[in-house]
XYZ file of C-alpha atoms in Angstrom:
770
model
C 57.337 16.428 -77.619
C 57.731 18.999 -74.869
C 60.229 17.925 -72.238
C 60.182 21.190 -70.316
C 58.433 21.234 -66.933
C 55.411 23.498 -66.719
C 56.551 25.148 -63.515
C 58.415 24.560 -60.295
C 55.110 24.374 -58.447
C 54.015 21.539 -60.735
C 57.194 19.624 -59.921
C 56.677 20.192 -56.213
C 53.149 18.896 -56.485
C 54.422 15.761 -58.228
C 57.075 15.232 -55.585
C 60.059 15.910 -57.861
C 61.111 18.754 -55.611
C 60.736 18.883 -51.837
C 58.329 21.676 -50.986
C 59.964 22.502 -47.671
C 63.472 22.929 -49.126
C 64.228 26.294 -50.783
C 65.468 25.929 -54.326
C 68.745 27.363 -55.555
C 68.803 29.419 -58.745
C 71.568 30.361 -61.145
C 72.366 30.934 -64.801
C 74.942 29.005 -66.787
C 76.729 30.019 -69.946
C 76.803 26.999 -72.298
C 79.562 26.648 -74.884
C 79.903 24.304 -77.828
C 76.327 24.653 -79.110
C 75.881 25.058 -82.868
C 72.189 24.329 -83.521
C 68.789 23.819 -81.916
C 69.417 20.082 -81.614
C 72.200 20.864 -79.101
C 69.672 22.756 -76.970
C 67.215 19.866 -77.050
C 69.862 17.288 -76.130
C 71.126 19.234 -73.109
C 67.669 20.106 -71.805
C 66.387 16.568 -72.231
C 69.307 14.989 -70.339
C 69.546 17.600 -67.567
C 65.846 17.626 -66.801
C 66.148 13.910 -66.011
C 68.773 14.623 -63.357
C 67.350 14.046 -59.868
C 66.812 17.345 -58.054
C 66.548 19.557 -61.141
C 63.394 21.699 -61.020
C 64.091 23.797 -64.100
C 66.675 23.742 -66.862
C 65.869 25.929 -69.838
C 68.355 27.178 -72.436
C 67.978 30.343 -74.437
C 69.395 29.448 -77.841
C 70.039 33.107 -78.686
C 72.282 33.889 -75.716
C 73.465 30.287 -75.020
C 72.496 30.741 -71.379
C 70.549 28.326 -69.204
C 68.197 29.273 -66.361
C 68.377 26.574 -63.725
C 66.634 25.815 -60.434
C 67.640 22.837 -58.317
C 67.258 21.170 -54.942
C 70.622 21.637 -53.146
C 69.904 18.558 -50.978
C 69.834 16.294 -54.021
C 72.226 17.840 -56.523
C 74.957 20.458 -56.493
C 75.837 23.111 -59.057
C 79.111 21.292 -59.661
C 77.223 18.110 -60.492
C 75.002 20.008 -62.926
C 78.032 21.524 -64.670
C 79.688 18.104 -64.738
C 76.553 16.618 -66.344
C 76.616 19.251 -69.068
C 80.317 18.596 -69.637
C 79.700 14.849 -69.920
C 77.527 15.579 -72.950
C 80.475 17.286 -74.632
C 79.564 20.903 -73.898
C 81.135 23.521 -71.662
C 79.286 25.232 -68.781
C 80.175 27.963 -66.305
C 78.147 30.372 -64.152
C 77.329 33.506 -66.124
C 79.455 35.752 -63.918
C 82.599 33.760 -64.674
C 81.835 32.783 -68.277
C 83.725 35.690 -69.832
C 87.071 33.928 -69.530
C 85.593 30.764 -71.051
C 84.283 32.679 -74.061
C 87.601 34.479 -74.532
C 89.501 31.198 -74.271
C 87.220 29.551 -76.829
C 87.577 32.490 -79.215
C 91.373 32.400 -78.946
C 91.412 28.636 -79.473
C 89.203 29.013 -82.561
C 91.632 31.538 -84.018
C 94.571 29.216 -83.275
C 92.840 26.273 -84.952
C 92.158 28.445 -87.974
C 95.774 29.672 -88.026
C 97.199 26.120 -87.931
C 94.895 25.018 -90.745
C 95.653 28.157 -92.781
C 99.423 27.822 -92.344
C 99.286 24.127 -93.281
C 97.112 24.906 -96.311
C 99.678 27.377 -97.683
C 102.567 24.952 -97.154
C 100.861 21.803 -98.442
C 100.063 23.457 -101.773
C 103.806 23.683 -102.472
C 104.081 19.897 -102.099
C 100.881 19.147 -103.985
C 101.524 21.459 -106.937
C 104.207 19.317 -108.664
C 101.843 16.345 -108.794
C 99.201 18.493 -110.524
C 101.768 19.814 -113.028
C 103.242 16.463 -114.094
C 100.796 15.873 -116.990
C 101.777 19.227 -118.567
C 104.706 18.609 -120.988
C 105.876 22.218 -121.067
C 106.925 22.030 -117.412
C 109.395 19.195 -117.950
C 109.088 18.207 -114.319
C 108.522 14.451 -114.206
C 108.538 13.118 -110.648
C 110.405 10.007 -109.677
C 108.581 7.616 -107.309
C 110.967 8.518 -104.496
C 110.397 12.271 -104.823
C 106.653 11.721 -105.199
C 106.555 9.704 -101.965
C 108.736 12.256 -100.191
C 106.308 15.065 -101.130
C 103.387 12.940 -99.966
C 105.094 12.240 -96.632
C 105.732 15.969 -96.182
C 102.064 16.626 -96.897
C 101.149 13.946 -94.361
C 103.298 15.645 -91.735
C 101.463 18.921 -92.332
C 98.062 17.219 -92.250
C 98.522 15.483 -88.889
C 98.259 18.681 -86.743
C 95.276 19.822 -88.813
C 93.452 16.534 -88.159
C 94.563 16.217 -84.533
C 94.161 19.869 -83.489
C 92.204 21.995 -85.967
C 89.584 19.303 -86.683
C 89.113 18.332 -83.042
C 85.840 20.354 -82.541
C 84.219 18.482 -85.436
C 85.208 15.104 -83.998
C 84.033 16.029 -80.501
C 80.710 17.264 -81.796
C 80.200 14.200 -84.017
C 81.098 11.834 -81.163
C 78.702 13.680 -78.869
C 75.898 13.472 -81.450
C 76.421 9.763 -82.009
C 76.579 9.120 -78.257
C 73.272 10.979 -77.896
C 71.782 9.054 -80.821
C 71.549 12.114 -83.023
C 73.097 12.784 -86.425
C 74.145 16.405 -86.747
C 76.047 18.378 -89.358
C 79.437 17.453 -87.906
C 78.887 13.720 -88.453
C 79.349 13.776 -92.265
C 82.092 16.386 -91.854
C 84.019 14.127 -89.469
C 83.434 11.034 -91.588
C 84.700 12.894 -94.638
C 87.840 14.092 -92.823
C 88.692 10.689 -91.330
C 88.037 8.704 -94.521
C 90.047 11.178 -96.620
C 92.916 11.130 -94.139
C 93.044 7.325 -93.820
C 92.644 6.769 -97.576
C 95.379 9.324 -98.311
C 97.759 7.549 -95.914
C 97.063 4.279 -97.735
C 97.614 6.004 -101.093
C 100.882 7.499 -99.842
C 102.467 4.039 -99.704
C 100.558 2.446 -102.569
C 101.378 5.161 -105.103
C 97.795 6.333 -105.712
C 96.716 10.026 -105.673
C 96.366 11.653 -102.239
C 94.082 14.479 -101.096
C 95.883 15.992 -98.127
C 95.575 19.431 -99.719
C 91.808 19.016 -100.169
C 91.414 17.862 -96.562
C 93.370 20.816 -95.140
C 91.560 23.291 -97.397
C 88.201 21.850 -96.345
C 89.039 22.165 -92.637
C 90.358 25.715 -93.051
C 87.357 26.993 -94.980
C 84.901 25.279 -92.657
C 86.614 26.763 -89.582
C 86.550 30.185 -91.248
C 82.819 29.849 -91.936
C 82.199 28.770 -88.312
C 84.215 31.708 -87.000
C 82.259 34.169 -89.138
C 79.002 32.552 -88.007
C 80.022 32.943 -84.358
C 80.885 36.615 -84.832
C 77.586 37.257 -86.631
C 75.652 35.494 -83.853
C 77.456 37.531 -81.211
C 76.692 40.772 -83.018
C 73.028 39.958 -83.642
C 72.350 39.015 -80.009
C 74.258 41.963 -78.539
C 71.070 43.948 -77.885
C 69.637 41.144 -75.785
C 72.848 40.730 -73.832
C 72.879 44.461 -73.070
C 69.334 44.319 -71.731
C 70.135 41.375 -69.471
C 73.006 43.336 -67.891
C 71.044 46.519 -67.127
C 69.889 45.658 -63.630
C 72.556 46.053 -60.930
C 73.654 43.049 -58.901
C 73.540 44.882 -55.554
C 71.074 47.254 -53.892
C 71.203 49.576 -50.878
C 68.362 48.622 -48.557
C 67.148 50.836 -45.673
C 65.800 48.274 -43.175
C 65.051 50.840 -40.428
C 63.574 53.623 -42.544
C 62.255 56.192 -41.604
C 63.656 56.027 -38.069
C 67.169 55.456 -39.394
C 69.055 55.760 -42.679
C 71.219 52.736 -41.897
C 72.179 51.059 -45.183
C 72.371 47.327 -45.834
C 73.908 46.139 -49.091
C 72.115 43.037 -50.384
C 71.820 41.080 -53.605
C 69.215 42.702 -55.858
C 67.655 39.291 -56.510
C 66.737 39.055 -52.802
C 64.616 42.214 -52.780
C 60.920 41.900 -51.969
C 57.917 44.105 -52.596
C 57.709 46.871 -50.017
C 61.461 47.079 -49.363
C 62.794 50.614 -48.914
C 65.878 51.383 -51.006
C 68.371 54.227 -51.313
C 69.402 55.126 -54.865
C 72.621 57.107 -55.023
C 73.318 59.610 -57.831
C 74.670 57.782 -60.880
C 73.360 54.402 -59.663
C 71.032 52.125 -61.576
C 67.581 51.518 -60.110
C 67.396 47.786 -59.261
C 63.620 47.242 -59.337
C 60.390 49.026 -60.237
C 59.066 51.262 -57.480
C 57.767 54.604 -56.225
C 59.707 57.576 -54.861
C 58.885 58.214 -51.205
C 61.522 60.870 -50.592
C 63.825 63.073 -52.648
C 63.868 64.943 -55.942
C 66.064 64.014 -58.890
C 66.169 63.315 -62.638
C 66.306 59.839 -64.157
C 67.473 58.570 -67.541
C 64.769 56.187 -68.777
C 65.758 56.316 -72.450
C 66.521 52.615 -72.692
C 63.039 51.664 -71.502
C 60.738 54.413 -72.758
C 62.599 56.031 -75.647
C 62.306 59.392 -73.860
C 65.446 61.249 -74.857
C 65.397 63.764 -72.012
C 65.891 63.156 -68.328
C 62.610 62.639 -66.458
C 62.031 64.559 -63.233
C 61.210 62.445 -60.214
C 59.723 63.494 -56.879
C 57.603 61.990 -54.138
C 54.981 59.686 -55.665
C 56.745 59.337 -59.042
C 57.174 55.851 -60.501
C 60.647 54.440 -61.119
C 61.624 51.844 -63.708
C 64.186 49.181 -62.921
C 67.251 49.548 -65.143
C 66.988 53.341 -65.464
C 69.685 55.602 -63.996
C 69.339 58.154 -61.189
C 71.260 61.169 -62.442
C 71.864 63.839 -59.811
C 70.420 63.540 -56.284
C 69.694 60.669 -53.878
C 66.244 59.085 -53.934
C 64.478 56.884 -51.420
C 62.092 54.443 -53.075
C 59.684 51.659 -52.185
C 59.902 48.526 -54.330
C 56.610 47.635 -56.027
C 57.747 45.029 -58.571
C 60.779 42.803 -58.161
C 62.462 39.882 -59.890
C 60.681 38.660 -63.001
C 57.774 41.076 -62.491
C 59.710 44.229 -63.413
C 59.163 45.945 -66.753
C 62.719 45.228 -67.836
C 62.409 41.526 -66.982
C 59.209 41.382 -69.019
C 60.947 42.927 -72.020
C 63.898 40.546 -71.707
C 61.526 37.566 -71.540
C 59.770 38.798 -74.657
C 63.039 39.049 -76.579
C 64.277 35.683 -75.323
C 60.958 34.106 -76.264
C 61.218 35.614 -79.741
C 64.769 34.333 -80.121
C 63.721 30.822 -79.048
C 60.559 30.685 -81.132
C 61.112 29.720 -84.749
C 59.005 31.303 -87.496
C 57.286 28.928 -89.958
C 59.932 29.499 -92.625
C 62.729 28.613 -90.197
C 60.932 25.474 -89.023
C 60.526 24.298 -92.610
C 64.206 24.916 -93.332
C 65.308 23.042 -90.186
C 63.018 20.098 -90.910
C 64.271 19.704 -94.477
C 67.887 20.199 -93.403
C 67.605 17.132 -91.149
C 65.914 15.106 -93.882
C 68.477 16.318 -96.390
C 71.316 15.085 -94.178
C 69.891 11.575 -94.013
C 69.401 11.470 -97.789
C 72.972 12.626 -98.410
C 74.456 9.888 -96.237
C 72.337 7.335 -98.091
C 73.373 8.718 -101.506
C 77.054 8.625 -100.512
C 76.799 4.942 -99.567
C 74.857 3.977 -102.687
C 77.208 5.942 -104.979
C 80.258 4.368 -103.353
C 78.813 0.885 -103.914
C 77.957 1.628 -107.541
C 81.377 3.103 -108.279
C 83.037 0.107 -106.606
C 81.883 -1.950 -109.593
C 82.657 0.806 -112.125
C 86.076 1.914 -110.842
C 86.997 0.667 -107.373
C 89.880 3.126 -107.068
C 87.470 6.071 -107.205
C 84.631 4.667 -105.090
C 85.815 5.966 -101.723
C 86.748 9.405 -103.085
C 83.374 9.876 -104.760
C 81.522 8.887 -101.564
C 83.659 11.351 -99.604
C 83.060 14.067 -102.189
C 79.284 13.617 -101.926
C 79.332 13.823 -98.131
C 81.541 16.889 -98.082
C 80.155 18.908 -100.967
C 76.531 18.540 -99.903
C 76.977 19.091 -96.164
C 73.832 21.041 -95.202
C 75.667 23.921 -93.516
C 74.373 26.399 -96.093
C 70.824 25.090 -95.739
C 70.980 25.184 -91.937
C 72.533 28.664 -91.863
C 70.135 30.113 -94.418
C 67.594 31.425 -91.899
C 68.944 31.624 -88.302
C 71.622 34.199 -89.125
C 69.175 36.553 -90.798
C 66.565 36.108 -88.063
C 69.010 36.785 -85.229
C 70.405 39.856 -86.988
C 66.907 41.206 -87.688
C 65.732 40.801 -84.093
C 68.902 42.485 -82.843
C 68.605 45.385 -85.290
C 64.954 45.947 -84.395
C 65.802 45.991 -80.688
C 68.442 48.640 -81.310
C 65.836 50.704 -83.138
C 63.122 50.674 -80.511
C 61.110 47.629 -81.641
C 61.034 44.510 -79.472
C 59.995 41.180 -80.978
C 57.847 39.137 -78.600
C 57.242 36.198 -80.949
C 59.546 34.884 -83.645
C 56.789 34.643 -86.252
C 56.404 38.434 -86.143
C 59.313 38.990 -88.547
C 57.814 36.878 -91.302
C 54.217 38.027 -90.655
C 55.048 41.745 -90.725
C 56.921 41.376 -93.995
C 53.855 39.703 -95.556
C 51.241 42.132 -94.157
C 48.865 43.625 -96.735
C 46.585 45.685 -94.447
C 47.663 47.925 -91.559
C 44.899 48.680 -89.065
C 45.420 51.422 -86.488
C 43.650 52.407 -83.327
C 43.456 56.204 -83.069
C 43.950 57.426 -79.521
C 47.504 56.906 -78.299
C 48.553 55.294 -81.571
C 48.107 57.817 -84.368
C 47.596 60.626 -81.880
C 49.848 61.714 -79.043
C 47.659 59.941 -76.506
C 48.103 62.992 -74.302
C 44.513 64.184 -74.172
C 43.855 67.517 -72.534
C 40.624 68.487 -70.852
C 39.391 71.611 -72.617
C 35.901 71.905 -71.130
C 33.788 70.503 -68.299
C 30.082 71.012 -69.003
C 27.593 70.453 -66.158
C 24.257 69.038 -67.330
C 22.334 68.852 -64.061
C 21.353 71.628 -61.693
C 21.876 69.808 -58.397
C 23.592 71.404 -55.347
C 24.852 67.959 -54.306
C 26.602 67.610 -57.683
C 28.503 70.820 -58.021
C 31.715 71.066 -60.030
C 33.936 70.042 -57.125
C 31.789 66.975 -56.333
C 31.868 65.910 -59.983
C 35.634 66.294 -60.029
C 35.949 64.137 -56.911
C 33.717 61.430 -58.385
C 35.678 61.439 -61.643
C 39.091 61.337 -59.987
C 38.120 58.395 -57.791
C 36.677 56.459 -60.726
C 39.670 57.014 -63.035
C 42.430 56.375 -60.478
C 44.475 53.388 -61.599
C 42.983 53.128 -65.103
C 45.381 52.745 -68.038
C 42.962 54.039 -70.677
C 44.212 57.315 -72.279
C 40.931 59.160 -71.632
C 40.774 58.070 -67.985
C 44.431 58.981 -67.450
C 43.842 62.393 -69.054
C 40.851 63.108 -66.826
C 42.743 62.047 -63.706
C 45.707 64.230 -64.632
C 43.668 67.254 -65.759
C 41.385 67.638 -62.740
C 42.655 69.592 -59.717
C 44.769 67.636 -57.241
C 42.458 68.872 -54.456
C 39.676 66.763 -55.994
C 41.557 63.586 -55.157
C 40.179 62.557 -51.783
C 41.933 59.218 -51.723
C 41.896 56.230 -53.997
C 39.302 54.321 -55.949
C 38.961 51.902 -53.063
C 36.518 54.394 -51.521
C 34.068 53.229 -54.192
C 32.578 49.741 -54.218
C 32.553 47.555 -57.304
C 34.719 49.727 -59.525
C 34.749 47.973 -62.884
C 36.341 49.003 -66.184
C 34.675 47.680 -69.317
C 37.186 47.686 -72.213
C 36.174 50.055 -75.001
C 33.228 51.491 -73.105
C 34.089 53.056 -69.766
C 34.116 52.696 -65.983
C 31.271 52.052 -63.603
C 31.247 52.243 -59.814
C 28.930 52.227 -56.814
C 29.360 54.764 -54.033
C 27.015 55.156 -51.072
C 24.284 53.328 -52.950
C 24.608 55.490 -56.069
C 25.481 53.849 -59.406
C 27.785 55.938 -61.618
C 29.097 55.416 -65.126
C 31.907 57.308 -66.864
C 32.771 56.747 -70.503
C 31.147 56.829 -73.925
C 27.744 58.459 -74.297
C 26.113 55.155 -75.316
C 27.608 53.383 -72.303
C 26.240 55.975 -69.860
C 22.901 56.161 -71.677
C 22.320 52.435 -71.112
C 22.206 53.151 -67.380
C 19.254 55.560 -67.495
C 17.837 55.404 -71.042
C 17.730 59.173 -71.610
C 18.885 60.686 -74.910
C 21.490 63.408 -75.230
C 22.206 65.825 -78.040
C 25.859 66.775 -78.180
C 26.284 70.559 -78.000
C 27.671 72.065 -81.211
C 30.494 73.738 -79.309
C 31.916 70.307 -78.429
C 31.949 69.057 -82.040
C 35.261 67.516 -83.092
C 36.411 66.812 -79.549
C 36.663 63.523 -77.701
C 33.761 63.412 -75.252
C 33.448 61.400 -72.079
C 30.169 61.462 -70.184
C 29.404 61.039 -66.481
C 25.960 59.860 -65.392
C 23.913 57.907 -62.894
C 20.561 56.168 -62.880
C 18.743 59.533 -63.144
C 20.517 60.783 -66.260
C 23.607 62.553 -67.526
C 25.554 64.585 -64.966
C 28.395 66.146 -66.979
C 30.335 66.059 -70.221
C 34.115 66.200 -70.447
C 35.536 67.505 -73.737
C 39.123 66.482 -74.482
C 41.415 67.204 -77.381
C 44.360 65.293 -78.755
C 46.903 66.053 -81.465
C 48.380 63.885 -84.175
C 51.807 62.398 -83.666
C 54.417 64.238 -85.668
C 55.539 60.938 -87.187
C 52.070 59.602 -88.079
C 51.839 61.220 -91.509
C 55.302 59.968 -92.424
C 54.416 56.384 -91.521
C 51.047 56.383 -93.313
C 52.590 57.908 -96.453
C 55.379 55.318 -96.417
C 52.944 52.408 -96.111
C 50.645 53.729 -98.843
C 53.582 54.232 -101.208
C 54.422 50.554 -100.746
C 50.903 49.576 -101.769
C 49.603 48.737 -98.300
C 45.985 49.353 -97.296
C 45.683 51.544 -94.201
C 42.575 51.726 -91.995
C 41.525 53.240 -88.685
C 39.266 51.296 -86.298
C 38.516 53.355 -83.207
C 36.097 53.479 -80.330
C 36.076 57.277 -80.495
C 33.201 59.204 -82.027
C 32.837 58.891 -85.790
C 33.264 62.619 -86.486
C 36.526 62.748 -84.490
C 37.865 59.646 -86.281
C 36.861 61.047 -89.682
C 38.733 64.282 -88.987
C 41.877 62.364 -88.012
C 41.629 60.159 -91.106
C 41.264 63.213 -93.346
C 44.382 64.809 -91.868
C 46.377 61.621 -92.512
C 44.974 60.893 -95.955
C 43.315 57.620 -94.893
C 40.158 56.706 -96.771
C 39.028 53.780 -94.630
C 38.074 54.859 -91.107
C 35.371 53.734 -88.678
C 34.419 55.126 -85.272
C 32.114 54.234 -82.388
C 33.438 50.665 -82.529
C 33.323 48.333 -79.560
C 36.096 45.754 -79.050
C 33.747 43.178 -80.538
C 33.154 45.346 -83.612
C 36.907 45.810 -84.132
C 37.356 42.061 -83.812
C 34.639 41.405 -86.405
C 36.089 43.978 -88.834
C 39.565 42.430 -88.728
C 38.138 38.921 -89.052
C 36.219 39.993 -92.148
C 39.431 41.352 -93.694
C 41.184 38.057 -93.014
C 38.318 36.098 -94.582
C 38.823 38.198 -97.706
C 42.444 37.055 -97.860
C 44.145 39.979 -96.143
C 47.177 39.607 -93.891
C 46.392 42.101 -91.150
C 48.832 44.037 -88.981
C 47.037 45.666 -86.028
C 48.596 48.548 -84.101
C 46.996 49.536 -80.777
C 47.731 50.554 -77.227
C 44.632 50.204 -75.046
C 42.980 47.489 -72.988
C 40.123 47.471 -75.496
C 42.598 46.507 -78.238
C 43.508 43.218 -76.524
C 41.022 40.946 -78.366
C 41.716 42.322 -81.836
C 45.481 42.216 -81.237
C 45.125 38.503 -80.454
C 43.260 37.948 -83.725
C 45.500 39.918 -86.094
C 48.152 38.115 -88.139
C 50.731 40.461 -86.646
C 49.937 42.564 -83.570
C 51.930 45.627 -82.537
C 51.501 47.404 -79.207
C 52.739 50.861 -78.343
C 55.391 51.062 -75.622
C 53.287 53.317 -73.400
C 50.203 51.162 -73.913
C 48.274 48.998 -71.474
C 50.083 45.852 -70.216
C 47.337 43.583 -71.576
C 47.829 44.945 -75.092
C 51.587 44.342 -74.837
C 51.085 40.838 -73.463
C 48.934 39.883 -76.448
C 51.202 41.438 -79.061
C 53.856 39.998 -81.334
C 55.849 43.252 -81.291
C 56.154 46.200 -78.922
C 57.098 49.647 -80.240
C 58.992 50.497 -77.091
C 60.310 53.769 -78.549
C 56.740 55.006 -79.232
C 58.080 56.445 -82.495
C 55.994 55.397 -85.490
C 58.939 55.960 -87.809
C 60.559 52.948 -86.150
C 57.554 50.896 -87.270
C 58.195 51.971 -90.860
C 61.790 50.817 -90.429
C 60.563 47.543 -88.931
C 58.482 46.851 -92.018
C 61.438 47.603 -94.304
C 63.909 45.438 -92.417
C 61.518 42.482 -92.030
C 60.793 42.630 -95.762
C 64.512 42.656 -96.482
C 65.132 39.796 -94.038
C 62.483 37.662 -95.731
C 64.080 38.439 -99.072
C 67.531 37.460 -97.751
C 66.183 34.208 -96.297
C 64.661 33.323 -99.652
C 67.928 34.187 -101.408
C 69.887 32.011 -98.977
C 67.507 29.076 -99.352
C 67.442 29.533 -103.117
C 71.233 29.533 -103.281
C 71.492 26.459 -101.020
C 68.954 24.539 -103.114
C 70.548 25.579 -106.421
C 74.052 24.756 -105.211
C 73.046 21.276 -104.042
C 70.964 20.631 -107.165
C 74.128 21.135 -109.243
C 76.710 19.703 -106.828
C 75.001 16.399 -105.984
C 74.637 15.058 -109.553
C 78.139 16.290 -110.410
C 79.644 14.534 -107.381
C 77.712 11.317 -108.045
C 78.847 11.344 -111.669
C 82.483 11.570 -110.574
C 83.011 14.963 -112.216
C 84.138 16.612 -108.973
C 87.171 15.726 -106.877
C 87.393 16.047 -103.085
C 89.204 19.363 -103.359
C 86.278 20.704 -105.385
C 84.022 19.546 -102.568
C 86.141 21.281 -99.920
C 86.023 24.605 -101.714
C 82.402 24.331 -102.793
C 80.943 23.360 -99.435
C 82.886 25.937 -97.430
C 82.332 28.776 -99.880
C 78.641 27.927 -100.036
C 78.365 28.331 -96.264
C 80.385 31.545 -96.285
C 78.230 33.022 -99.059
C 75.108 32.400 -96.977
C 76.624 33.955 -93.854
C 77.992 36.971 -95.692
C 74.697 37.495 -97.507
C 72.943 37.517 -94.119
C 75.206 40.389 -93.055
C 73.573 42.585 -95.689
C 70.739 43.135 -93.231
C 73.006 45.595 -91.429
C 73.207 47.797 -94.536
C 69.592 48.932 -94.028
C 69.713 52.019 -91.814
C 66.926 53.700 -89.889
C 67.208 57.141 -91.469
C 65.654 59.200 -88.691
C 68.101 57.681 -86.187
C 71.214 58.593 -88.150
C 73.489 61.071 -86.307
C 72.736 63.885 -88.741
C 68.977 63.451 -88.230
C 68.731 63.154 -84.463
C 70.466 64.338 -81.358
C 68.427 62.267 -78.963
C 69.913 59.531 -76.821
C 67.138 57.077 -77.512
C 67.009 53.332 -77.096
C 69.040 52.842 -80.272
C 71.853 55.151 -79.261
C 72.060 53.720 -75.766
C 72.200 50.163 -77.042
C 74.765 50.964 -79.708
C 76.892 52.709 -77.113
C 76.789 49.661 -74.850
C 77.504 47.282 -77.705
């Protein structure tokens, strides 16, 4: 059941939000969350609050995006509502102190439990040693009771202070009609404590030492889990802090350079901004004055500073290095490239892969079964040995607490997504990790993926003797048709032709239309032109063309009209330096590698031969690529598709795992599960290795959790295990899972190690910020 509103506009249309009242927006940092159920509870309750237009929590960063009607509800009321559910909430800007205070309190709780655990063992040890005759240390009833009372005194602060988070969480879950992991933990602590107090005065065995040990080990496991979560989500937190909070606006430009400092979130398209040297660029835009260099390494993976001058594009989040720039904002708010990347990572963190969903579903079912088994076992043992009934029920609840099962997958997934982000690979959908690890076939587009994508025009061949279509006229037609296109060939033609050929923009031509995988067509002064593949242009006039031998092996783009071919453009591209390394790595791991390209068959065959790829097809339309991948899937293949162009959009949507290049077309990135933002294919090889390792670790964690419970449950029900066994077993089981998840950090991306690279790429920048 989806309780999230579709959009603010939908709510306004339904009357939930007054359309004539501007909404307020903010972000809250939520504390006290331990699982996805916490997210669901908070969102469900807050979205019912009158005046709330949007309340959505990112479970990876524990931050909530909120929009509300200030006439109906205040930010204080929203925070109070979150607090009433048992969670903490503060605006993001002031949440640092809250996090620090919580961390310090967690350490103090752990210290109190640890100190009490060391001391209580001194009082508990004599009772364990009494049956051993060599010790000669029989305890009198008075001394025995005195030791028990001392143990009770040490246990009280552990129950009242160290165990308080478990009680608060359990009470909150019960109040919200939800049974979480802390419910059996709290029941076990309270029952053990109360039963031990009763046994203190009745002369029966007590388990204060087991209770304190259980609390200490559980707090230690929680603390480790928190640190692991913080480390694995560090990359996302760094990205969210890249954009500056303030911007220098020039409201009177160009008549005046008067500066007005405003909140960056209030910027609008078309605003003129001044970017000082060393300042971060607040939004995407275009330089209208000035010359400088910018550091775009975090966004593009380009290790060197990029020169900027009038007309150059600027990326929000990059840094102006040396001289002032005046820019015009073109994309603001959630439309910037950085915002899009952050949304992709947040979406991936929120989306659970199939394996995680299965684990979560069975963890919830497992919890219900355990509570039922504890009750049944207690009732059965009441008739067998009433003195042991309560302790056996407690042991079952404690030893089989599903912490290990619940922690088996999220820790590994969070760490994997964070590691990939630090190595130039952004996860757009959570299922990508599992799908990439299971991929059997890797299908590549050629241009811009296996090749540099930096085509160079090597020859312009005129095919028609017409004074009205001389070389300059052809250049002007081509420039106007390719302006604004994201296809590598169109971009290469636009960049290669003389600047003097650019008479304006493509708006001079009517009905400019780009057909993915084929080319561009336009109408100008009644003339119908086509630019693209030879077949595409030939359909316009029906005349055949024999490719000149001198152009063999080059990428050819043809220009024609209704009367025939006008010119041929021959372009050349070069292989990426890292392409051979990636293909060799995949083939050594037994993966099938193919090329599906829209380029000419002879060009594709030459590229395949250089890379050692046996399966390669050229002259493919988007539909043909789609059919080829679908056929592979019907044969049982799990297909990973890597592409960068608009024509790759359909096949990327079909593939089991789709990967877009960072410099690729926006539509290909939007339809992809992963984005290779670094544009370095070696990072893709690392992505495959780390996702395979993460899947292996998840299976190990789940296998351990299942094996542990398969042994522990029957042993606890049979009365073989005591509560102190349960305390150690349950806590160590959780810690083993968490520590095993940390092994994901042992897998290094070799080409990014300090001795192998000197570039300040995305990885280095992120690591430096972390």
